mmCIF file with all atom_site columns, C-alpha atoms in Angstrom:
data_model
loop_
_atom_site.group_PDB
_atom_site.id
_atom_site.type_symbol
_atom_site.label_atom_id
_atom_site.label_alt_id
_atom_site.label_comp_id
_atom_site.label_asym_id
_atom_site.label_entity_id
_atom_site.label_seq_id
_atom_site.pdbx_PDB_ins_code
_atom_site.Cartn_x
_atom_site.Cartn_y
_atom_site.Cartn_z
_atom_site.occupancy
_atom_site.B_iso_or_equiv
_atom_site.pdbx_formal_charge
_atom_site.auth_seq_id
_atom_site.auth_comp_id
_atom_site.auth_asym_id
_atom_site.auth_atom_id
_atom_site.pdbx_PDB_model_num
ATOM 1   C CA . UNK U 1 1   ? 22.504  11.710  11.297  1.00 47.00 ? 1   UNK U CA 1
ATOM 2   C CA . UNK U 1 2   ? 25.497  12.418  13.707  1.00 51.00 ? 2   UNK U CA 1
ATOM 3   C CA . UNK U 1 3   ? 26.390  8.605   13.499  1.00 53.00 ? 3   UNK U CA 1
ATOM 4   C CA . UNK U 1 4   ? 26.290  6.878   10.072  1.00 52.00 ? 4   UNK U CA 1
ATOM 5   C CA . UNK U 1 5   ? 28.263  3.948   11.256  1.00 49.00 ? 5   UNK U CA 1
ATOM 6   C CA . UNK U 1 6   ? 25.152  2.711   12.432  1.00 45.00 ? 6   UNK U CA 1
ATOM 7   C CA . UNK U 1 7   ? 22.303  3.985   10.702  1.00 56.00 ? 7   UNK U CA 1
ATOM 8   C CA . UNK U 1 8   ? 23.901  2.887   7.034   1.00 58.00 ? 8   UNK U CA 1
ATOM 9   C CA . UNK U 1 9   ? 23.008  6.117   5.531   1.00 58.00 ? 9   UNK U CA 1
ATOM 10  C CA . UNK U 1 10  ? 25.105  8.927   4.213   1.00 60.00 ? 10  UNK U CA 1
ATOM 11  C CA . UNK U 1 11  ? 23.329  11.754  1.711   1.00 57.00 ? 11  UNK U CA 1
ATOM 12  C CA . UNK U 1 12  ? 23.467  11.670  -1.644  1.00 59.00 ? 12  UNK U CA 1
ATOM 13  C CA . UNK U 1 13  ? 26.342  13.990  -3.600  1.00 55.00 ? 13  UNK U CA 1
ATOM 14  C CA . UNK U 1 14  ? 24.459  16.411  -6.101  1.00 51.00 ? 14  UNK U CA 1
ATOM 15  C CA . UNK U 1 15  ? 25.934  15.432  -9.471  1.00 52.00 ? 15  UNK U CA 1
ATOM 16  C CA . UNK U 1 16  ? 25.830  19.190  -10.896 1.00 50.00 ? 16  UNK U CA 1
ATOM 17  C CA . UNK U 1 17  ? 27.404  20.809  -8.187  1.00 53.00 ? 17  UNK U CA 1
ATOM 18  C CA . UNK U 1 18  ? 28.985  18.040  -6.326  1.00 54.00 ? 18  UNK U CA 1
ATOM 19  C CA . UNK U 1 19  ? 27.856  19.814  -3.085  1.00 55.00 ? 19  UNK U CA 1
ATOM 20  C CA . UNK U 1 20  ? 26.023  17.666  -0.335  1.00 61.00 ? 20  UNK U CA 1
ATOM 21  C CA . UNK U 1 21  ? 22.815  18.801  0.178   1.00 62.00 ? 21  UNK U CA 1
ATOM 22  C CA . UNK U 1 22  ? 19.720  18.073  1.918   1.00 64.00 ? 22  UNK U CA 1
ATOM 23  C CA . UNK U 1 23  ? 18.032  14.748  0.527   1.00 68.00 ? 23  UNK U CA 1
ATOM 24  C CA . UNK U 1 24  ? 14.144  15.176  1.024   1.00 68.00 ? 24  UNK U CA 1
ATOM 25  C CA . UNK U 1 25  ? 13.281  11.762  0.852   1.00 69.00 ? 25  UNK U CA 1
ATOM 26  C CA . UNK U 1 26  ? 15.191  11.001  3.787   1.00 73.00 ? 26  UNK U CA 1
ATOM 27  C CA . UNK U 1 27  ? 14.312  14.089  5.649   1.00 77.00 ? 27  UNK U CA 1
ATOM 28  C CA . UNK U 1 28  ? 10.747  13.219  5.782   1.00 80.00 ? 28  UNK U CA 1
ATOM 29  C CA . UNK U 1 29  ? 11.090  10.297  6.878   1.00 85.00 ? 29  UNK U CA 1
ATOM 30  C CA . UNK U 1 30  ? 10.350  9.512   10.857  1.00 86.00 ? 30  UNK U CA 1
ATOM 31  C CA . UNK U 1 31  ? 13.594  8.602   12.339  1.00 88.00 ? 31  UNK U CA 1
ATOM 32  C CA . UNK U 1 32  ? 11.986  5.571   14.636  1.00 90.00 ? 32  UNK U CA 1
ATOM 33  C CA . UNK U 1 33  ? 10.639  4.068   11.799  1.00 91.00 ? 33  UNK U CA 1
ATOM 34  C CA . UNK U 1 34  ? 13.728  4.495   10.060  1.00 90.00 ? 34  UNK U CA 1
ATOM 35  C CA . UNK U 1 35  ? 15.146  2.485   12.807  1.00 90.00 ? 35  UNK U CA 1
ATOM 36  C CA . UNK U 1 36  ? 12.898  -0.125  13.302  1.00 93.00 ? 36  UNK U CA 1
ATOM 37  C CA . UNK U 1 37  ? 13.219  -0.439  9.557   1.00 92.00 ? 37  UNK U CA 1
ATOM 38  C CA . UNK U 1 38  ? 17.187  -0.620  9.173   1.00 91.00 ? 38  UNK U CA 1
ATOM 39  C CA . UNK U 1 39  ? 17.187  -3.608  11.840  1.00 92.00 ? 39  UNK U CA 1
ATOM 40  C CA . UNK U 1 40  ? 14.215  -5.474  10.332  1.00 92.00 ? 40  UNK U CA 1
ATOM 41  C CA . UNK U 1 41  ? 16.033  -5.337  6.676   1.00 92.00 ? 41  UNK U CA 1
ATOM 42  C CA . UNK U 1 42  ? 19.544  -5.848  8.358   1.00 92.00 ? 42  UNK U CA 1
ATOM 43  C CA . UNK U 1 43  ? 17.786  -9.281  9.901   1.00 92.00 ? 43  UNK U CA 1
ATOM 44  C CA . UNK U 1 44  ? 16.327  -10.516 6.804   1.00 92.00 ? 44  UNK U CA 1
ATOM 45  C CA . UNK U 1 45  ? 19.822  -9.971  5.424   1.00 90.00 ? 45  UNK U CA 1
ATOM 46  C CA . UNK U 1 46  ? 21.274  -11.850 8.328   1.00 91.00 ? 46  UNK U CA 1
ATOM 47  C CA . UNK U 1 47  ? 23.179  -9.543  9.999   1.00 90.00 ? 47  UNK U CA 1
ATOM 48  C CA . UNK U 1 48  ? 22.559  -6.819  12.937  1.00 88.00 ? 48  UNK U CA 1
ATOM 49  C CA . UNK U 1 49  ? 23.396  -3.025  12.470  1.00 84.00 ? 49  UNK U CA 1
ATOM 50  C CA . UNK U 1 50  ? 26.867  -3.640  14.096  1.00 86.00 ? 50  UNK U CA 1
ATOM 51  C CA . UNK U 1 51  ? 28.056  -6.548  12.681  1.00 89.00 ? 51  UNK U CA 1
ATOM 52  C CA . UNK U 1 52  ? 26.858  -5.362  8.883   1.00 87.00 ? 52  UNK U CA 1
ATOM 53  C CA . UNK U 1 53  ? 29.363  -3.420  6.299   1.00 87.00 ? 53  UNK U CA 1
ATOM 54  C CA . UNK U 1 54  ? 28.830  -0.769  4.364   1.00 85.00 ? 54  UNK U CA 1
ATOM 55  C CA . UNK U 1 55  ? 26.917  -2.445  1.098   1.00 88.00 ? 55  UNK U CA 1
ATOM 56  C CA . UNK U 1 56  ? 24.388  -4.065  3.400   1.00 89.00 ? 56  UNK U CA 1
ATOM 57  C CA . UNK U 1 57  ? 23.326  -0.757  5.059   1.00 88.00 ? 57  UNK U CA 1
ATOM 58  C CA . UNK U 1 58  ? 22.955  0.700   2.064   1.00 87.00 ? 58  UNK U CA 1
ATOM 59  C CA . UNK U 1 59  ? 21.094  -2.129  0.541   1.00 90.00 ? 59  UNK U CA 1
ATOM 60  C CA . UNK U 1 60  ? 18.652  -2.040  3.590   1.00 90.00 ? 60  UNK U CA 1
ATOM 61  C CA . UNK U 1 61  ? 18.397  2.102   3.418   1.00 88.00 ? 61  UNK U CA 1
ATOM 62  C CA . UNK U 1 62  ? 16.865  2.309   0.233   1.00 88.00 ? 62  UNK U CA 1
ATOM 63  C CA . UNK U 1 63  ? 14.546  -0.756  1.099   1.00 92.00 ? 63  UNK U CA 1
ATOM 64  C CA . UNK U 1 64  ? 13.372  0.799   4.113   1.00 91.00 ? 64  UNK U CA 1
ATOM 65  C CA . UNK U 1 65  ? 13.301  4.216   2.317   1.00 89.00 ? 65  UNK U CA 1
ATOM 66  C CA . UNK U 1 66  ? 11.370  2.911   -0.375  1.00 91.00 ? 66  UNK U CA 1
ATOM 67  C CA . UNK U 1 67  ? 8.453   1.241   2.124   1.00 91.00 ? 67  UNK U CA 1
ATOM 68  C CA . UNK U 1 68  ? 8.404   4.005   4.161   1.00 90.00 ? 68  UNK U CA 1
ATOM 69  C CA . UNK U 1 69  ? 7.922   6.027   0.952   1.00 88.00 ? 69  UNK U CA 1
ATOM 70  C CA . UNK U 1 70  ? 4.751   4.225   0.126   1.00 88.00 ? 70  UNK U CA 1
ATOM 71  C CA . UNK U 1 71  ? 2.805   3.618   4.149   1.00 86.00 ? 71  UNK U CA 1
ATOM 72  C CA . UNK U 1 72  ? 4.787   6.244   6.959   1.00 86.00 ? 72  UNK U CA 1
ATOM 73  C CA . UNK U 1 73  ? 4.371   3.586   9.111   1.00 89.00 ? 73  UNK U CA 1
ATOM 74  C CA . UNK U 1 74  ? 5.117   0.839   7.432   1.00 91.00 ? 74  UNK U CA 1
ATOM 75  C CA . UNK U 1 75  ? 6.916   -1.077  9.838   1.00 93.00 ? 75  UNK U CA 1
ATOM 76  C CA . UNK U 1 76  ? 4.808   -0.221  12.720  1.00 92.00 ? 76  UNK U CA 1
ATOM 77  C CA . UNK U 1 77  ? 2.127   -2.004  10.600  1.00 91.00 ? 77  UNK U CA 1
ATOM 78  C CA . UNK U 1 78  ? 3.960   -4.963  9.853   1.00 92.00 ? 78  UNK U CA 1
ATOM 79  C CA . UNK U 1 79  ? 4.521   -5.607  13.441  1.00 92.00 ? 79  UNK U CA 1
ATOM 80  C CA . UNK U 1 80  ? 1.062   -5.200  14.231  1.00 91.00 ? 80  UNK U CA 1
ATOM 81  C CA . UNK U 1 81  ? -0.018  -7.429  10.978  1.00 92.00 ? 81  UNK U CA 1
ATOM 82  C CA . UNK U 1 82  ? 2.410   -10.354 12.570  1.00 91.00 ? 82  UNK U CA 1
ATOM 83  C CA . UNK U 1 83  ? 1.273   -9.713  15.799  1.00 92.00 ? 83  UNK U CA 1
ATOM 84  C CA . UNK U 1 84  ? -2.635  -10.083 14.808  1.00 89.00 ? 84  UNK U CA 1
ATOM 85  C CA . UNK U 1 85  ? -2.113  -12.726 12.486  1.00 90.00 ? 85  UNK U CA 1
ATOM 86  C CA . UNK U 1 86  ? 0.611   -15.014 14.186  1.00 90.00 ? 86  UNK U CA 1
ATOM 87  C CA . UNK U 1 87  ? -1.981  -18.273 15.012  1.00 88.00 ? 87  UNK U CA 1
ATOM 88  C CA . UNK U 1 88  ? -4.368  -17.629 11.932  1.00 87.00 ? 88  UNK U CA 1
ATOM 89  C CA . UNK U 1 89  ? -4.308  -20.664 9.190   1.00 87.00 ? 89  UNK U CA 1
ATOM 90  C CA . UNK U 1 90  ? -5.425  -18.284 6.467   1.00 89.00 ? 90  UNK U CA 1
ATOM 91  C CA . UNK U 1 91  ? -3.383  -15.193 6.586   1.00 88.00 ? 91  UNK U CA 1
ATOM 92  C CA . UNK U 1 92  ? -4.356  -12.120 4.645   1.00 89.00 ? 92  UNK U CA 1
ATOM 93  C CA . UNK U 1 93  ? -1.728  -10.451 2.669   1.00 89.00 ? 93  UNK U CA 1
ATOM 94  C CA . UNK U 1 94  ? -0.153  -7.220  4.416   1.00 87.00 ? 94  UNK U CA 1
ATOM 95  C CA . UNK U 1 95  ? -1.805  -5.291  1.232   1.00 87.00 ? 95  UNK U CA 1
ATOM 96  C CA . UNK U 1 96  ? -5.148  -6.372  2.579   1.00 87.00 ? 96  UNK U CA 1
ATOM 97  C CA . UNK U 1 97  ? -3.990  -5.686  5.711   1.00 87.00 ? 97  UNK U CA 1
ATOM 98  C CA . UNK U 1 98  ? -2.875  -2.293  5.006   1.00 86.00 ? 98  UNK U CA 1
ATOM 99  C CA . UNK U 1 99  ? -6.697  -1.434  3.247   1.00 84.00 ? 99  UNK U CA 1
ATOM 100 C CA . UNK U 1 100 ? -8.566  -2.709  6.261   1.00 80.00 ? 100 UNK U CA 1
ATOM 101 C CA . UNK U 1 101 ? -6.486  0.254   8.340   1.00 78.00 ? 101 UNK U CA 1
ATOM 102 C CA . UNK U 1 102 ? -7.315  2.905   6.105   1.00 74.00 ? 102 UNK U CA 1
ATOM 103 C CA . UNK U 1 103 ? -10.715 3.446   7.252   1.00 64.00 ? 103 UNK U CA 1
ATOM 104 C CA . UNK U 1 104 ? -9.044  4.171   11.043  1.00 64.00 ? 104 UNK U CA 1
ATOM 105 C CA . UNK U 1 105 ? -6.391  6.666   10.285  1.00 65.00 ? 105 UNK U CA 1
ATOM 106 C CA . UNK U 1 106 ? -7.152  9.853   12.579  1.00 69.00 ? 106 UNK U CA 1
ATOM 107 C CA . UNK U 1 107 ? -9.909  12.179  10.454  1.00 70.00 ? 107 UNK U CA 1
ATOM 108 C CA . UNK U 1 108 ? -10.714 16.400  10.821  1.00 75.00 ? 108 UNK U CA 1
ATOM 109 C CA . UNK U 1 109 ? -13.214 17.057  13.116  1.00 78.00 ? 109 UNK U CA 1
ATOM 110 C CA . UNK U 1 110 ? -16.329 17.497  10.862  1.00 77.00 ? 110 UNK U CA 1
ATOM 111 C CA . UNK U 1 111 ? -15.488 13.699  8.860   1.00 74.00 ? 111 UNK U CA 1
ATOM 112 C CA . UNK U 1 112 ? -17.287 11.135  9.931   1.00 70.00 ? 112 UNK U CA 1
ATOM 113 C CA . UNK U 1 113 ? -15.631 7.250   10.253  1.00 65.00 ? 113 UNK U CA 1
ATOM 114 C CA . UNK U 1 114 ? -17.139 5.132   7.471   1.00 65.00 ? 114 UNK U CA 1
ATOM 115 C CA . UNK U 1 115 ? -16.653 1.712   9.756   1.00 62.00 ? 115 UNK U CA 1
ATOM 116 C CA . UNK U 1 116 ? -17.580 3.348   12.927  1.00 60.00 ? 116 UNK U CA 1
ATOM 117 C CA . UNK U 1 117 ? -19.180 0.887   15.783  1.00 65.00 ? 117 UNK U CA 1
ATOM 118 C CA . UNK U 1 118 ? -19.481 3.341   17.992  1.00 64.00 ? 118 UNK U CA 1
ATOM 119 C CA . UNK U 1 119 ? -23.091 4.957   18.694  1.00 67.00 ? 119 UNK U CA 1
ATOM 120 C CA . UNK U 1 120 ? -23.832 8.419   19.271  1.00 67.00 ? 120 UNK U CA 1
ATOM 121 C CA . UNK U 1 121 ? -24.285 9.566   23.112  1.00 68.00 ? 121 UNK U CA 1
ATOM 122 C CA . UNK U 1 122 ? -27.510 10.817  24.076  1.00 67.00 ? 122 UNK U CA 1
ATOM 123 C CA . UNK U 1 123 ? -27.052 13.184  26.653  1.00 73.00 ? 123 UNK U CA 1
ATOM 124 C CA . UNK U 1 124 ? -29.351 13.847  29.525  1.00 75.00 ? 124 UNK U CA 1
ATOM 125 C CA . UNK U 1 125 ? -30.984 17.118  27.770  1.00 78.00 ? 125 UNK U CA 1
ATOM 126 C CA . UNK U 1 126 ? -31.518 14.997  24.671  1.00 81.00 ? 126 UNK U CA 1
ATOM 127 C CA . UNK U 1 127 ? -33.299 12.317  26.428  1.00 83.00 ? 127 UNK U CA 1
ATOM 128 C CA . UNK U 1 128 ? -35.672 15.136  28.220  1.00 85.00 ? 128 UNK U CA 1
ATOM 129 C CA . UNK U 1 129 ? -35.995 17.066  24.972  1.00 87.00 ? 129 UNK U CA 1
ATOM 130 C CA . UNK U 1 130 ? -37.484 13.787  23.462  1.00 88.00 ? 130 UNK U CA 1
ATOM 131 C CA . UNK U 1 131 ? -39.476 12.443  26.480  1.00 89.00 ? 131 UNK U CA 1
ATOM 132 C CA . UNK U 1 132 ? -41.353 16.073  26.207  1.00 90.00 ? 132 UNK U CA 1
ATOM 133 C CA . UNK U 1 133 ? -41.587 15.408  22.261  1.00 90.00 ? 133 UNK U CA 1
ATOM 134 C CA . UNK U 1 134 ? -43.475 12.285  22.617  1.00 90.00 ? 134 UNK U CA 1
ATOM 135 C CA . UNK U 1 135 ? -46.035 13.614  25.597  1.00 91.00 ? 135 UNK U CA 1
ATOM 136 C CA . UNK U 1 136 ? -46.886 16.665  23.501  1.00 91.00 ? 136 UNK U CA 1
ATOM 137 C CA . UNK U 1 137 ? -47.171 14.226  20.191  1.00 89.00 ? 137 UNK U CA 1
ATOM 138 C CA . UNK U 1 138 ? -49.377 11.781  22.629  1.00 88.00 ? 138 UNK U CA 1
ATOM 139 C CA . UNK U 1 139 ? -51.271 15.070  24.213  1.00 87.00 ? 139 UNK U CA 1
ATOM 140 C CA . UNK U 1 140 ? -51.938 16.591  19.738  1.00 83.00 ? 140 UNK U CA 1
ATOM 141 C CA . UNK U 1 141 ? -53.205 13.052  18.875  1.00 74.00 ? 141 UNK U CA 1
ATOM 142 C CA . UNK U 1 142 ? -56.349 13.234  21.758  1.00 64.00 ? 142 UNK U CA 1
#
């Protein structure tokens, strides 16, 4: 990052060469979520990004690296699961949570949703393609 004064992260020396190198956990990680992670940790700390030093950005980097290892969108999801859950008197756990959304993550083309509510659209051809089915079923019978 051009600014590490604010994000609280700085890459990791490689201990055989002592070169600075690319660090892949952090490069895969999506940089908005990264952000939205660094001031949710920072606030459960009790601190903002500004006002925090050195040792609490780095405590809050690997947190956020570390849940954004395990769900991409991990704090994307915990907004939502506050957001959906805020008035309930018997919250689920965020690990529940997290299962129920599995089944809605975006699929190929040819899978099929296994909790889909949706039903199939009959299209106009369909409809006359079985209307003529039934008439020559009801014309075969006689």
């Amino acid at each position: 990052m051009a600014n590490d004064n604010f994000y609280g992260y700085k890459r990791k020396a490689n201990k055989t060469k002592g070169k600075i190198g690319v660090d892949l956990d952090f490069e895969a990680v999506n940089p908005y979520e990264f952000k939205k992670g660094m001031y949710t940790e920072l606030e459960k700390l009790g601190t903002t990004l500004r006002e925090s030093d050195e040792d609490q950005r780095e405590k809050a980097t690997e947190t956020v690296l570390k849940n954004l290892g395990e769900v991409a969108a991990y704090y994307s999801y915990m907004e939502h699961y506050e957001t959906t859950t805020r008035n309930m008197d018997r919250k689920p756990s965020f690990k529940t949570f997290l299962k129920e959304l599995e089944g809605h993550s975006m699929k190929e083309i040819g899978e099929k949703f296994t909790e889909d509510k949706m039903k199939e659209i009959k299209l106009k051809e369909n409809i006359r393609a079985e209307v003529r089915n039934k008439i020559n079923e009801l014309f075969k019978t006689k």
